[in-house]
XYZ file of C-alpha atoms in Angstrom:
589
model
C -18.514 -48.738 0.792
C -21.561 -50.716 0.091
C -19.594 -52.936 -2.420
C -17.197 -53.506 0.598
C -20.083 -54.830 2.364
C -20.800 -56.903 -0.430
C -18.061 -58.261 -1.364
C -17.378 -59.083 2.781
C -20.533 -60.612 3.012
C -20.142 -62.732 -0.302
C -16.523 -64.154 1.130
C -18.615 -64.680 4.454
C -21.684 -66.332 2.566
C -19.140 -68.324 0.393
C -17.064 -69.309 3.735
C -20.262 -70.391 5.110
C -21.835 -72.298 2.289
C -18.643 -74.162 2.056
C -18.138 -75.362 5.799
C -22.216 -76.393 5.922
C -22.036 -77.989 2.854
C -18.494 -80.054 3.939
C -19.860 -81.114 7.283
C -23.501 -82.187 5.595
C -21.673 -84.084 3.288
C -19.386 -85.416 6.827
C -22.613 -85.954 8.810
C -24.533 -87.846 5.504
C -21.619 -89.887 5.125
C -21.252 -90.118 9.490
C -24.898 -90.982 9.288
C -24.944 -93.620 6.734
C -22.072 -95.822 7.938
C -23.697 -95.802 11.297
C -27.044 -96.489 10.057
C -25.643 -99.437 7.381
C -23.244 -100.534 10.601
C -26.484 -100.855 12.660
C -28.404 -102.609 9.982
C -25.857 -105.174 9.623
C -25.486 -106.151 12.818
C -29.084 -106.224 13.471
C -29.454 -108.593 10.304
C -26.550 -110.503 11.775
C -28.635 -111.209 14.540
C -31.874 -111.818 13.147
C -30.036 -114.342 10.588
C -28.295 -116.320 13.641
C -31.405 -115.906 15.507
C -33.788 -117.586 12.228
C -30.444 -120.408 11.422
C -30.233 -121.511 15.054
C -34.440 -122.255 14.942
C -34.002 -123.990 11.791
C -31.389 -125.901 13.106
C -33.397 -126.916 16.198
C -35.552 -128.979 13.722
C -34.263 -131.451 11.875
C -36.525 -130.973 8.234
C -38.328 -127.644 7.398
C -41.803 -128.863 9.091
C -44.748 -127.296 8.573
C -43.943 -125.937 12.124
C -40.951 -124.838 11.283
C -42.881 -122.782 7.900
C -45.291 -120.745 9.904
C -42.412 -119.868 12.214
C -40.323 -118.624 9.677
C -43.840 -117.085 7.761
C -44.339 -115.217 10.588
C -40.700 -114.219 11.921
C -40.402 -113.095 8.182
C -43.255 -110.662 8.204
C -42.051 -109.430 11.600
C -38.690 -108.415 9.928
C -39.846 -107.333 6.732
C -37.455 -109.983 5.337
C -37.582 -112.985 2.857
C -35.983 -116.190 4.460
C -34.528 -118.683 2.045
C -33.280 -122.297 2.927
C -30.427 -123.082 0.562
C -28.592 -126.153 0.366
C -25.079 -126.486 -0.389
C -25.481 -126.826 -3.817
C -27.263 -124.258 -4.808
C -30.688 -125.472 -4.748
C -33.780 -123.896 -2.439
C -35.274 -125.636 -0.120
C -37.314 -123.240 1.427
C -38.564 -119.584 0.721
C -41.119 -117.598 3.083
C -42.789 -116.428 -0.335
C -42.824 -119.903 -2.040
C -40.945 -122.126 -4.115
C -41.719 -120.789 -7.682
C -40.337 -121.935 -11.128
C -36.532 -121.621 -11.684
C -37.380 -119.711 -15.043
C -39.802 -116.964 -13.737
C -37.540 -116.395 -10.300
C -34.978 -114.406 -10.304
C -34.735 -114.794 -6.938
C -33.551 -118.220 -7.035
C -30.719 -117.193 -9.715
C -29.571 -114.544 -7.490
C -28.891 -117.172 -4.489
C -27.492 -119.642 -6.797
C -25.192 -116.851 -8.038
C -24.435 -115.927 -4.055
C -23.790 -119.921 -2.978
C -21.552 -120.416 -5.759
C -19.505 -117.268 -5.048
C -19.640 -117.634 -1.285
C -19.629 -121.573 -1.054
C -16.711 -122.110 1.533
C -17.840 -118.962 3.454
C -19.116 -119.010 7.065
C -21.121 -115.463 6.056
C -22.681 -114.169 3.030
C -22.908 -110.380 2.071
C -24.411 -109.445 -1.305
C -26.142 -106.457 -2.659
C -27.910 -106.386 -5.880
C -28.612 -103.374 -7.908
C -29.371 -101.089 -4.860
C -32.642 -102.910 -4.735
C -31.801 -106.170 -2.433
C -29.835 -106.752 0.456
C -28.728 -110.779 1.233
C -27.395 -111.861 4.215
C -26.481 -115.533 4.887
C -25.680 -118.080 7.526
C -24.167 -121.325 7.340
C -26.676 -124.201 8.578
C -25.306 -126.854 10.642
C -27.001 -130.055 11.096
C -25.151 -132.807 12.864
C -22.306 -131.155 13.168
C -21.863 -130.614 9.466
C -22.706 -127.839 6.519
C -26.073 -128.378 5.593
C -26.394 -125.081 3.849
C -27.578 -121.490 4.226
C -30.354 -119.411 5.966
C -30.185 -116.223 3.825
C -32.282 -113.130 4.684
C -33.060 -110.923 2.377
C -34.945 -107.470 2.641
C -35.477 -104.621 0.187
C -32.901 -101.543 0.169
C -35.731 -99.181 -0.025
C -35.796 -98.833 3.628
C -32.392 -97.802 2.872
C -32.707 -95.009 0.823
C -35.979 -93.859 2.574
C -33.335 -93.777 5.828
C -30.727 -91.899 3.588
C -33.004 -89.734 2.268
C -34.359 -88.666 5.530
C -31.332 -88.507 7.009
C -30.197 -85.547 4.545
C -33.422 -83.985 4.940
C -32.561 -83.364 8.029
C -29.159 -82.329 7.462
C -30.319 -79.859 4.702
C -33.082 -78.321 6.761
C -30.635 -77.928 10.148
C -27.869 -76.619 7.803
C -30.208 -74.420 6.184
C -31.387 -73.236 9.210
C -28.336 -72.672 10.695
C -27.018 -70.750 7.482
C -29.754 -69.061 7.674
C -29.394 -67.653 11.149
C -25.481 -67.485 10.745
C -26.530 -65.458 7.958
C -28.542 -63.001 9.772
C -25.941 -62.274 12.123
C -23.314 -62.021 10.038
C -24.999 -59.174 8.534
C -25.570 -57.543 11.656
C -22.424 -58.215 12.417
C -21.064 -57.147 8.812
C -22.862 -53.953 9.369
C -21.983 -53.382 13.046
C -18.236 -53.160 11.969
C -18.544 -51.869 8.848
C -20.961 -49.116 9.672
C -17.701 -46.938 11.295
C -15.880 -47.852 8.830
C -18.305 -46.273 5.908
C -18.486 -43.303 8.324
C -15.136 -42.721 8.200
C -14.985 -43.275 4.346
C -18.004 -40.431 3.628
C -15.527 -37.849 5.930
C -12.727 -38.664 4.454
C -14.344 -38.004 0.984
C -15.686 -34.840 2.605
C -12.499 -33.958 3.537
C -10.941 -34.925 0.488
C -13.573 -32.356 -1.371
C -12.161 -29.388 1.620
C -15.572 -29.995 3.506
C -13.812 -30.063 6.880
C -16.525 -29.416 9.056
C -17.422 -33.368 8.278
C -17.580 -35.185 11.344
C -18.237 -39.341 12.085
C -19.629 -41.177 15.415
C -17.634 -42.248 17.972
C -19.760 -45.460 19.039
C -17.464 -47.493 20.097
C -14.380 -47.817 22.012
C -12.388 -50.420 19.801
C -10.380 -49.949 16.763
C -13.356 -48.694 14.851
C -13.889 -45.723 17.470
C -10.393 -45.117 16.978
C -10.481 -45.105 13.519
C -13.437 -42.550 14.105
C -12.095 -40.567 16.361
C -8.674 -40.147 14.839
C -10.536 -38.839 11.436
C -12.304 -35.846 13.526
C -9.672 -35.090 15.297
C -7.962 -34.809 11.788
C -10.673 -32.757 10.468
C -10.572 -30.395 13.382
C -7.204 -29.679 12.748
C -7.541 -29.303 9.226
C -10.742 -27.037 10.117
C -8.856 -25.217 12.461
C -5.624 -25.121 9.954
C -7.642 -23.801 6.855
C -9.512 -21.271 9.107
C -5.954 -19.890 10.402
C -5.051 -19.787 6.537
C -8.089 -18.295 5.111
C -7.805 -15.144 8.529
C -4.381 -14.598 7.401
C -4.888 -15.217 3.529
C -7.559 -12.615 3.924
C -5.214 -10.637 6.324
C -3.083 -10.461 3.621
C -5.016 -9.759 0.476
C -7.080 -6.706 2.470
C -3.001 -5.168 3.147
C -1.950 -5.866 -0.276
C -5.329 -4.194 -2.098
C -6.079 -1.222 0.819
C -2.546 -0.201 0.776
C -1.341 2.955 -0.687
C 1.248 2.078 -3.186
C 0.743 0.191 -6.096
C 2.082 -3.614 -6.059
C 3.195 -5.896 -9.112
C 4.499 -9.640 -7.873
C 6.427 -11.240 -10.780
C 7.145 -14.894 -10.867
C 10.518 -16.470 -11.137
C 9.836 -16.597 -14.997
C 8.367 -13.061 -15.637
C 4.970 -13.711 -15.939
C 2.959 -10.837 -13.398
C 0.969 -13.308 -11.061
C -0.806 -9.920 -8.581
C -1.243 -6.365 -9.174
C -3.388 -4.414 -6.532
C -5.780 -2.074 -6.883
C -3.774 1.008 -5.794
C -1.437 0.150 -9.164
C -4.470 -0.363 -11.256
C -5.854 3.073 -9.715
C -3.204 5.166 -10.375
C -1.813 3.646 -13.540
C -5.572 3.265 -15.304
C -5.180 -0.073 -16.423
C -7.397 -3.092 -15.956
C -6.353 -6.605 -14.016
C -6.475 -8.552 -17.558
C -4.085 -6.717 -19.432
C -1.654 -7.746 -16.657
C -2.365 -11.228 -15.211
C -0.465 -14.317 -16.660
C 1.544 -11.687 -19.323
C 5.382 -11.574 -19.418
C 6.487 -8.353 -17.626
C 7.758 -6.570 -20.529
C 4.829 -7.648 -22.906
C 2.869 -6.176 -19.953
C 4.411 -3.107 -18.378
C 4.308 0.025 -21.295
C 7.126 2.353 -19.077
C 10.777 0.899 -20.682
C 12.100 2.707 -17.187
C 10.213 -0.145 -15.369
C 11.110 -3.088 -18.105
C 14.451 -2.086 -17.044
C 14.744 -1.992 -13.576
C 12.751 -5.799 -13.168
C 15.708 -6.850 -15.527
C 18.559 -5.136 -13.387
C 16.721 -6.955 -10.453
C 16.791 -10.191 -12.157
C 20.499 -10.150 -13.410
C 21.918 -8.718 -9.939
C 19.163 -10.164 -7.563
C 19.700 -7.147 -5.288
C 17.253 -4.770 -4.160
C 16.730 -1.446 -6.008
C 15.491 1.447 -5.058
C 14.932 4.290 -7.524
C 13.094 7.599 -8.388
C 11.437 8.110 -11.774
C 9.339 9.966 -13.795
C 6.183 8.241 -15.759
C 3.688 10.059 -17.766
C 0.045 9.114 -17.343
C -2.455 10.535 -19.733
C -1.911 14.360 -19.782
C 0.708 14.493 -16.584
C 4.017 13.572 -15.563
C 3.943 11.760 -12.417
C 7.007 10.740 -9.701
C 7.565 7.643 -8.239
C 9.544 6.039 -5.718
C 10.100 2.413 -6.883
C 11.373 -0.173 -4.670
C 12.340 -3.624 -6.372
C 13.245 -7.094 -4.139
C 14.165 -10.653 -5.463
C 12.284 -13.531 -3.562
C 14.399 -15.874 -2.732
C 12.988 -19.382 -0.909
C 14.710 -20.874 2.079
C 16.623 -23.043 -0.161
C 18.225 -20.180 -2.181
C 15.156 -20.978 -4.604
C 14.414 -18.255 -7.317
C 10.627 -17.200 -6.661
C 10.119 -13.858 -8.470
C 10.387 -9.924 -8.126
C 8.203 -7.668 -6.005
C 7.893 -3.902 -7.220
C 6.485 -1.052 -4.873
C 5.637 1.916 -6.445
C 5.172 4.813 -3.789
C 3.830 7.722 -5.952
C 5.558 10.788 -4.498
C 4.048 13.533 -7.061
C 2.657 15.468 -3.928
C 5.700 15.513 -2.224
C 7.760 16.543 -4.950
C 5.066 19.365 -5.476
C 5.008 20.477 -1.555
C 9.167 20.471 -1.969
C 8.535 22.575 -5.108
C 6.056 24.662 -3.220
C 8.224 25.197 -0.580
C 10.937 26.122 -2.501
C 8.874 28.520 -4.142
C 7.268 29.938 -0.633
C 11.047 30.710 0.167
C 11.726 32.286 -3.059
C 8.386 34.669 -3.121
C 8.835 35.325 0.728
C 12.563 36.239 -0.096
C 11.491 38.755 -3.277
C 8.453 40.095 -1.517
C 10.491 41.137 1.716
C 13.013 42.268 -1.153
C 11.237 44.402 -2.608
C 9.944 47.284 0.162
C 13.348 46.390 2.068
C 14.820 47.409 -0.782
C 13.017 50.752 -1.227
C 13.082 51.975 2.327
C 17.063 51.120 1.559
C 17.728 53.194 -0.868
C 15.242 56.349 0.104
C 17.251 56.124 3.143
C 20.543 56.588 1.404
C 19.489 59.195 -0.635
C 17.733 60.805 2.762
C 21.377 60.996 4.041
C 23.236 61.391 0.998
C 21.831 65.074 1.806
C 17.973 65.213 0.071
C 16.938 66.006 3.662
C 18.112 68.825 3.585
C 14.944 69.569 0.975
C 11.765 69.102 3.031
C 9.367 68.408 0.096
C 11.592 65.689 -0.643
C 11.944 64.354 2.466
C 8.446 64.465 3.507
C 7.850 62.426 -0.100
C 10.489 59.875 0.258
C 9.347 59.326 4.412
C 6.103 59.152 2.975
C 7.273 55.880 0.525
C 9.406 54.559 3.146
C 5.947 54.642 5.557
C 4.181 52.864 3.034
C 6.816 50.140 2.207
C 7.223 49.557 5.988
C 3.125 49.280 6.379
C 3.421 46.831 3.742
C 6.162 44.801 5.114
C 4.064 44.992 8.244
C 1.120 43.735 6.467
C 3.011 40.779 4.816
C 4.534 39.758 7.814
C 1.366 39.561 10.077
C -0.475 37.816 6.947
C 2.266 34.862 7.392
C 1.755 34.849 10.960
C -1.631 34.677 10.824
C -1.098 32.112 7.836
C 1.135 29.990 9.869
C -1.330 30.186 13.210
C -4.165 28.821 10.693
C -2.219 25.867 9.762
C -0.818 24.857 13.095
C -1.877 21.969 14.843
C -4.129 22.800 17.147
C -5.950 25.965 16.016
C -9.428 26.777 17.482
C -12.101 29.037 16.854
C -14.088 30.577 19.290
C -17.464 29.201 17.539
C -20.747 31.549 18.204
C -24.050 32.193 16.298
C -22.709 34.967 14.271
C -25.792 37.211 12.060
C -24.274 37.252 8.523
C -26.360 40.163 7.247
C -25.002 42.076 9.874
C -21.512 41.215 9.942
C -21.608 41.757 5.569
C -23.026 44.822 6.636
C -20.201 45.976 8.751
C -17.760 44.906 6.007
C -19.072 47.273 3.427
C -18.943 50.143 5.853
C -14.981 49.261 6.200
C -14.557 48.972 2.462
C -16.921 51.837 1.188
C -14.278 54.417 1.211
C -12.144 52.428 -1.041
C -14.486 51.550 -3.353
C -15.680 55.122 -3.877
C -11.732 56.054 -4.350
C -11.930 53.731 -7.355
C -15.373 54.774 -8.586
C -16.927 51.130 -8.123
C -20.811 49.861 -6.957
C -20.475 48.253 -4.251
C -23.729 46.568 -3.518
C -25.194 43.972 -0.566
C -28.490 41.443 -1.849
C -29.687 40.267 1.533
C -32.133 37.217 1.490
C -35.379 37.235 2.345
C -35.070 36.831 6.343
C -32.765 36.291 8.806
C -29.602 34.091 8.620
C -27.546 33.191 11.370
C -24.311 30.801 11.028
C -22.823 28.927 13.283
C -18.511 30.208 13.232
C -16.005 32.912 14.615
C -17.044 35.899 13.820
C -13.717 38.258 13.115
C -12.276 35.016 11.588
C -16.053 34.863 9.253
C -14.931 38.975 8.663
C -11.735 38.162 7.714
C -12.775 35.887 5.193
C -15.013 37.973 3.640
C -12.801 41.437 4.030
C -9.942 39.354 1.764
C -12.623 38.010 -0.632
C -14.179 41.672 -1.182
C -10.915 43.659 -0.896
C -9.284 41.511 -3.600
C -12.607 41.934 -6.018
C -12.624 45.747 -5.250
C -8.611 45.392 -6.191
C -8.628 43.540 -9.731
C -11.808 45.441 -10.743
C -11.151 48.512 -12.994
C -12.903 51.825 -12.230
C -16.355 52.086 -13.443
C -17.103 48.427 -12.001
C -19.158 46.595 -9.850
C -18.573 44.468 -7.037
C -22.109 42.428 -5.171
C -22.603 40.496 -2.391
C -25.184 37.877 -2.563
C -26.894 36.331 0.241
C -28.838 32.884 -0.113
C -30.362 30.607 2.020
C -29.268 27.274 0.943
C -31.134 24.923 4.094
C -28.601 23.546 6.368
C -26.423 25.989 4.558
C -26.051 29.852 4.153
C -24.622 30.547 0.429
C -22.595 34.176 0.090
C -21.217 34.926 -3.650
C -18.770 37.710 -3.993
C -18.494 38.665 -7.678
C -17.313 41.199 -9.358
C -16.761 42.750 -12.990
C -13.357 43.102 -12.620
C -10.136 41.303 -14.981
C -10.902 38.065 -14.565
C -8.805 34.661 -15.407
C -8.147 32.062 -17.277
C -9.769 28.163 -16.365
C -6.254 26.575 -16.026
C -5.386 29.623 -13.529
C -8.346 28.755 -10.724
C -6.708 25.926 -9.173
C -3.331 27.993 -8.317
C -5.373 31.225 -7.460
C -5.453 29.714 -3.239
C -1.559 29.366 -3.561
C 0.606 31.467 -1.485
C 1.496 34.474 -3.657
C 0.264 33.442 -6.771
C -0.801 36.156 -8.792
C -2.694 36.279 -11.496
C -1.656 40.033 -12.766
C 1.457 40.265 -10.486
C 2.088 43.936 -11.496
C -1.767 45.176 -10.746
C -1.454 43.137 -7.732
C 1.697 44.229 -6.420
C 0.628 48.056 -7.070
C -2.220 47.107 -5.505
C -0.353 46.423 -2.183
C -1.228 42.817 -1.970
C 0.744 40.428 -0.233
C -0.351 37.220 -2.292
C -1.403 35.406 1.009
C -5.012 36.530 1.237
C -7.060 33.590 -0.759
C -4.840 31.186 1.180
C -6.344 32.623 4.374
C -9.446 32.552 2.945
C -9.061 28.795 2.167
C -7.801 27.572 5.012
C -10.504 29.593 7.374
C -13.241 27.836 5.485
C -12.141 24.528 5.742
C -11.766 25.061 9.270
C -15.426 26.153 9.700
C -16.186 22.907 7.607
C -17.066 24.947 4.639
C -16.566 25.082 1.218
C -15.261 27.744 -1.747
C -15.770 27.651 -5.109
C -14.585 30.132 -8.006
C -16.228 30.779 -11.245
C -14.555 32.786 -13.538
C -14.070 34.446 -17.371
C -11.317 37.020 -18.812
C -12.515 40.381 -18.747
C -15.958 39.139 -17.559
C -15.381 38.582 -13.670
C -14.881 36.384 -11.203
C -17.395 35.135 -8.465
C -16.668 33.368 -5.384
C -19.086 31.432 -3.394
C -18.843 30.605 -0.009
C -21.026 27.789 2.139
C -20.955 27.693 5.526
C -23.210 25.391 8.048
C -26.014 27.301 10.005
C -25.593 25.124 12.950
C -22.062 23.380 12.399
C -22.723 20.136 15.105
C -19.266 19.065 14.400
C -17.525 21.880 15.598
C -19.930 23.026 18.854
């Protein structure tokens, strides 16, 4: 902007300069004719004026002489009598000889050029001025009265006369020149305002703003550029909320996303696809899909999308690392408003957990089905043999109403275990929280289970800690949890074992480990053991009277005291649950 200044105030300067210098020249030129106009006519005069006194006498007397001595030094002029021919008669400085006077050459030269002239005008070299009158005497030509004065006068007029022109037109382009660079700046101030915004704006710095000083086309200017500004601040702010908007749904939601481009590069990938398909943002970005994507189920369905350009929607099965895992994939063209080609979206919705709670379920029904087979079954067929006619035998029908007890007690048993399963689980389940004493309550447990663990010959032992400990829970829900935990050691422990119960005081947290010496499993087993009726030795189990539901109890009663269960375990060495549950539970009072 400051070379726009410049080069405004050079045109301005030039402009200027120009103009003064064309009217100084005018005014010089004005200035001389007027002056030369004046000093003619005032020679005029003072030449009539010195011919009619000459004329008055009729020879130059020595009257006559001073006169014209003294009339000459008055005018700063040299007055010469000439007569016709050529010859002078009379000079204020003298008659001198013809070869040493110029003078006399020069009005020699003048007569014989001017000889039938009333007037004579002659300049010589820029140094003399002549002027000439005829002289009458008698009526007739007698001669001429020529006046002659220096041009210096002249030129010392001239050259004051410019001067004066150069020092007023310096002046004035002096002060013209001051104010046309307040003037310059005055307009171009907004203007280089608006320039540094627009830059600014230009750069996407759009909370630039300019002054609105004035109310003419500059303020306009000015304020139209922050009004621009505000939009674009208020445009880019409404594009960076829902840019943002955007990106935070596209990275925090739960399915992985891959956006191809209408050429098959992949241009986005969130972070739920790198998450669950272990692969890093680089390996992706900028690559052609199918030097990109490793699954040739996925290759395919991007190029079904991009030969049909319909959506797809299919289920498939991709292993990653060491498992197989489902997903739900969901493919769309992009299409522009004008029918434009813009790429492929995929949506992968990993469904592994639902195909594993369908499997589950399945499996619930079948194990529900073939444990309610099983003592249906028996109480079945004792019954048919009980009226086929073995009643008639009492030892054998006291021993096969005996079996039939027993297989009803255990349907009874499984049945009220999925009740109380299914209560756990609702929506909506309570406890009725109290400060329960665990010592006491373990206590209690052992006197329960004492009988059956002398039946099988196995120590059962309790290691209280050092004081008191008091949790925060429902206490016949707590018993429960701790009558399946020590029921099931006392059942997969041979005879001849032990089973302990180990109290700790872990600070905010009271630590009970059930272990025992019993069977054991296997590492890969632990994470099924909490599954409804898994079983890790089905037959021991089974005889065992076990209705498979008991760890899921336990599970699901500790997690709703806010607790946590953990199982260590070796073949033929034991197994050892821990338990932790809060002392004071805040969450739950």
């Amino acid at each position: 902007m400051s070379r726009f200044r410049s080069r405004l105030l050079f045109a301005l300067i030039t402009l200027i300069i120009v103009v003064l210098v064309g009217l100084g020249l005018l005014l010089g030129q004005l200035f001389k004719s007027f002056y030369l106009n004046t000093f003619n006519q005032r020679l005029e005069k003072e030449t009539n004026l010195v011919t009619l006194l000459v004329e008055e006498e009729e020879t130059i007397t020595p009257s006559l002489q001073k006169h014209l001595g003294d009339i000459g030094k008055t005018l700063s002029a040299r007055i010469s009598i000439i007569d016709l021919d050529g010859t002078l008669q009379y000079d204020t400085d003298g008659i001198v000889q013809p070869e040493e006077d110029s003078h006399q050459e020069v009005l020699q030269q003048i007569i014989e050029k001017n000889k039938d002239k009333e007037r004579i005008y002659y300049e010589r070299n820029d140094e003399m001025y002549y002027y000439g009158a005829t002289l009458m005497r008698d009526g007739e030509r007698a001669g001429f009265v020529v006046l002659s004065t220096p041009v210096e006068s002249l030129h010392r007029v001239n050259q004051q006369i410019w001067g004066l022109l150069i020092a007023s037109l310096g002046a004035a382009l002096v002060v013209i020149l001051l104010l046309g660079v307040r003037i310059t700046a005055q307009y171009t101030r907004p203007i280089e305002s608006a320039t540094k915004v627009a830059m600014e704006l230009a750069k996407g710095n759009y909370k630039a703003r300019t002054y609105e000083e004035h109310v003419d086309e500059t303020g306009m200017l000015s304020q139209s550029i922050n009004v621009l500004a505000r939009n674009l601040q208020d445009m880019t702010k409404a594009q960076e909320m829902q840019q943002d908007r955007l990106s935070t749904l596209i990275e925090n939601m739960g399915s992985g996303l891959i956006l191809i481009d209408g050429r098959g590069y992949v241009n986005l990938i969130n972070r739920a696809y790198k998450e669950t398909f272990h692969v890093e943002q680089s390996d992706y970005l900028y690559r052609l899909y199918y030097e990109a994507l490793e699954h040739k189920e996925v290759v395919e369905l991007v190029e079904e999308i991009f030969m049909t350009e319909v959506r797809v929607r299919k289920q498939i099965v991709l292993p990653l690392k060491i498992e197989r895992r489902h997903f739900e994939v969901y493919g769309a063209p992009i299409i522009g408003f004008n029918d434009e080609w813009k790429g492929i979206v995929l949506v992968f919705h990993d469904i592994t957990e639902l195909k594993k709670l369908e499997q589950m379920r399945k499996d619930f029904v079948a194990n529900v089905s073939h444990e309610l087979k099983t003592p249906i079954t028996s109480i079945k067929g004792f019954s048919e043999t009980l009226l086929d006619g073995a009643m008639n035998d009492k030892e054998t029908l006291e021993y096969f109403l005996s079996i039939i007890l027993k297989e009803s007690e255990r349907l009874q048993s499984l049945i009220e275990d999925l009740l109380d399963l299914s209560k756990i689980e609702r929506q909506g389940f309570r406890l009725n929280m109290a400060y329960v004493d665990i010592h006491e309550l373990l206590e209690d447990i052992l006197v329960i289970l004492e009988a059956k663990a002398k039946e099988k010959e196995i120590s059962l032992e309790l290691y209280k800690a050092k004081r008191e400990l008091f949790i925060f829970g429902d206490n016949p829900r707590v018993k429960q949890i701790f009558i399946n935990l020590i029921n099931n050691a006392l059942a997969y422990t041979p005879p001849g074992g032990k089973v302990g119960v180990t109290v700790q005081d872990a600070g905010d947290m009271v630590e009970i480990t059930v272990s025992d010496t019993g069977i054991g499993m296997d590492e890969e087993e632990i994470p099924r053991i909490f599954e409804r009726f898994y079983r890790v030795d089905k037959a021991r189990s089974r005889n065992s009277g076990g209705t498979g539901l008991g760890l899921a109890i336990v599970k699901h009663l500790v997690e709703a005291h806010h607790g946590k269960i953990t199982v260590k375990s070796k073949v033929n060495s034991g197994t050892a649950f821990k338990v932790k549950l809060s002392k004071e539970n805040k969450d739950l009072q």
